[in-house]
Amino acid sequence: MTTQKSSLRDQVFQKLRKDILTGRYKRGEELVEGTVGKELGVSRTPVREAFRQLELEGLVEVIPHRGTFVDGISAKDIHDIYMIRSRLEGLCAGWAARLRTEEELEKLEETVYLSKFHAQKEHYEQVFELDSRFHEILYEASHSRMLAHTLSDFHQYVQKARKMSITSRSRSRKSNEEHQAILEAIRAQDAGNAEELATQHIMNTIQNLEQFDELEIKEREDM
């Protein structure tokens, strides 16, 4: 019974976490236990427990006698996460170059091939999913449970920013070229080059997101 309760709480937590990180719930929006429970078909208890877990992650703020409000991920949070990821992804790619299996290498190759195909067709939803898949396989290939867990969490936190970046034509093409270069370094078991390329890949994403921010500010000023 305890396991079932925990599983239900985790399901509610994962659903709310995803909705917050993808922007379905906006920053400052109130989450009401009864409303969320009714929408998800569960009682208030797992919702309340999920709220506590979300609060621990900094995704919501629980204000006594007022309610639970979405805090989400700020622009600074996104920048900080990408800076941290740039170091950790480099480490991950370096380890993957040394420890990857032939099966993991084949999975990376298939992902890069499919991503290139869909980018040419401008199937950006598939490109986004394949981008996620490439990084997931890379994390697995590091053969470090702790590193994979940390990077997977960071990957989830910035999925809205990632989608905004990867679904631009120029960035999707460039990103896939960078994945190809990382793949080649891993295939050659060149750990130093793989680390350097993976670090730069994340830094390029930061620069691309900053261009979006500047464009958004300019558009607001022109209105």
Short mmCIF file of N, CA and C in Angstrom, two decimals, residues 79 82-87 171 178 196-210:
data_model
loop_
_atom_site.label_atom_id
_atom_site.label_comp_id
_atom_site.label_asym_id
_atom_site.label_seq_id
_atom_site.Cartn_x
_atom_site.Cartn_y
_atom_site.Cartn_z
N HIS A 79 20.61 30.08 -17.52
CA HIS A 79 22.00 30.40 -17.84
C HIS A 79 22.95 29.61 -16.94
N TYR A 82 23.06 25.90 -17.88
CA TYR A 82 23.85 25.64 -19.09
C TYR A 82 25.34 25.78 -18.82
N MET A 83 25.72 26.72 -17.98
CA MET A 83 27.13 26.85 -17.63
C MET A 83 27.64 25.61 -16.90
N ILE A 84 26.83 25.12 -15.97
CA ILE A 84 27.21 23.90 -15.24
C ILE A 84 27.22 22.70 -16.19
N ARG A 85 26.19 22.63 -17.05
CA ARG A 85 26.11 21.53 -18.02
C ARG A 85 27.31 21.52 -18.95
N SER A 86 27.80 22.68 -19.33
CA SER A 86 28.92 22.72 -20.28
C SER A 86 30.12 21.97 -19.72
N ARG A 87 30.35 22.10 -18.41
CA ARG A 87 31.47 21.40 -17.78
C ARG A 87 31.17 19.91 -17.64
N ARG A 171 20.01 26.64 -36.13
CA ARG A 171 20.56 26.00 -34.94
C ARG A 171 20.40 24.47 -35.00
N GLU A 178 27.45 19.51 -34.67
CA GLU A 178 28.23 19.41 -33.43
C GLU A 178 28.09 18.01 -32.84
N GLU A 196 36.23 18.50 -25.18
CA GLU A 196 36.27 19.87 -25.68
C GLU A 196 35.08 20.18 -26.58
N LEU A 197 34.73 19.25 -27.46
CA LEU A 197 33.62 19.45 -28.39
C LEU A 197 32.28 19.51 -27.67
N ALA A 198 32.09 18.66 -26.67
CA ALA A 198 30.83 18.64 -25.92
C ALA A 198 30.66 19.90 -25.09
N THR A 199 31.75 20.37 -24.50
CA THR A 199 31.71 21.63 -23.75
C THR A 199 31.32 22.79 -24.66
N GLN A 200 31.94 22.86 -25.82
CA GLN A 200 31.66 23.93 -26.77
C GLN A 200 30.23 23.85 -27.30
N HIS A 201 29.74 22.63 -27.47
CA HIS A 201 28.36 22.42 -27.94
C HIS A 201 27.36 23.10 -27.01
N ILE A 202 27.54 22.93 -25.71
CA ILE A 202 26.63 23.55 -24.74
C ILE A 202 26.83 25.07 -24.72
N MET A 203 28.07 25.53 -24.83
CA MET A 203 28.32 26.97 -24.86
C MET A 203 27.67 27.61 -26.09
N ASN A 204 27.67 26.90 -27.21
CA ASN A 204 27.01 27.42 -28.42
C ASN A 204 25.51 27.55 -28.21
N THR A 205 24.95 26.63 -27.45
CA THR A 205 23.52 26.71 -27.15
C THR A 205 23.22 27.94 -26.31
N ILE A 206 24.09 28.24 -25.34
CA ILE A 206 23.92 29.44 -24.52
C ILE A 206 23.91 30.69 -25.40
N GLN A 207 24.87 30.77 -26.31
CA GLN A 207 24.96 31.92 -27.22
C GLN A 207 23.72 32.04 -28.08
N ASN A 208 23.19 30.91 -28.53
CA ASN A 208 21.98 30.92 -29.36
C ASN A 208 20.78 31.43 -28.57
N LEU A 209 20.68 31.00 -27.32
CA LEU A 209 19.58 31.45 -26.47
C LEU A 209 19.69 32.94 -26.17
N GLU A 210 20.91 33.43 -25.99
CA GLU A 210 21.11 34.86 -25.75
C GLU A 210 20.67 35.69 -26.95
#
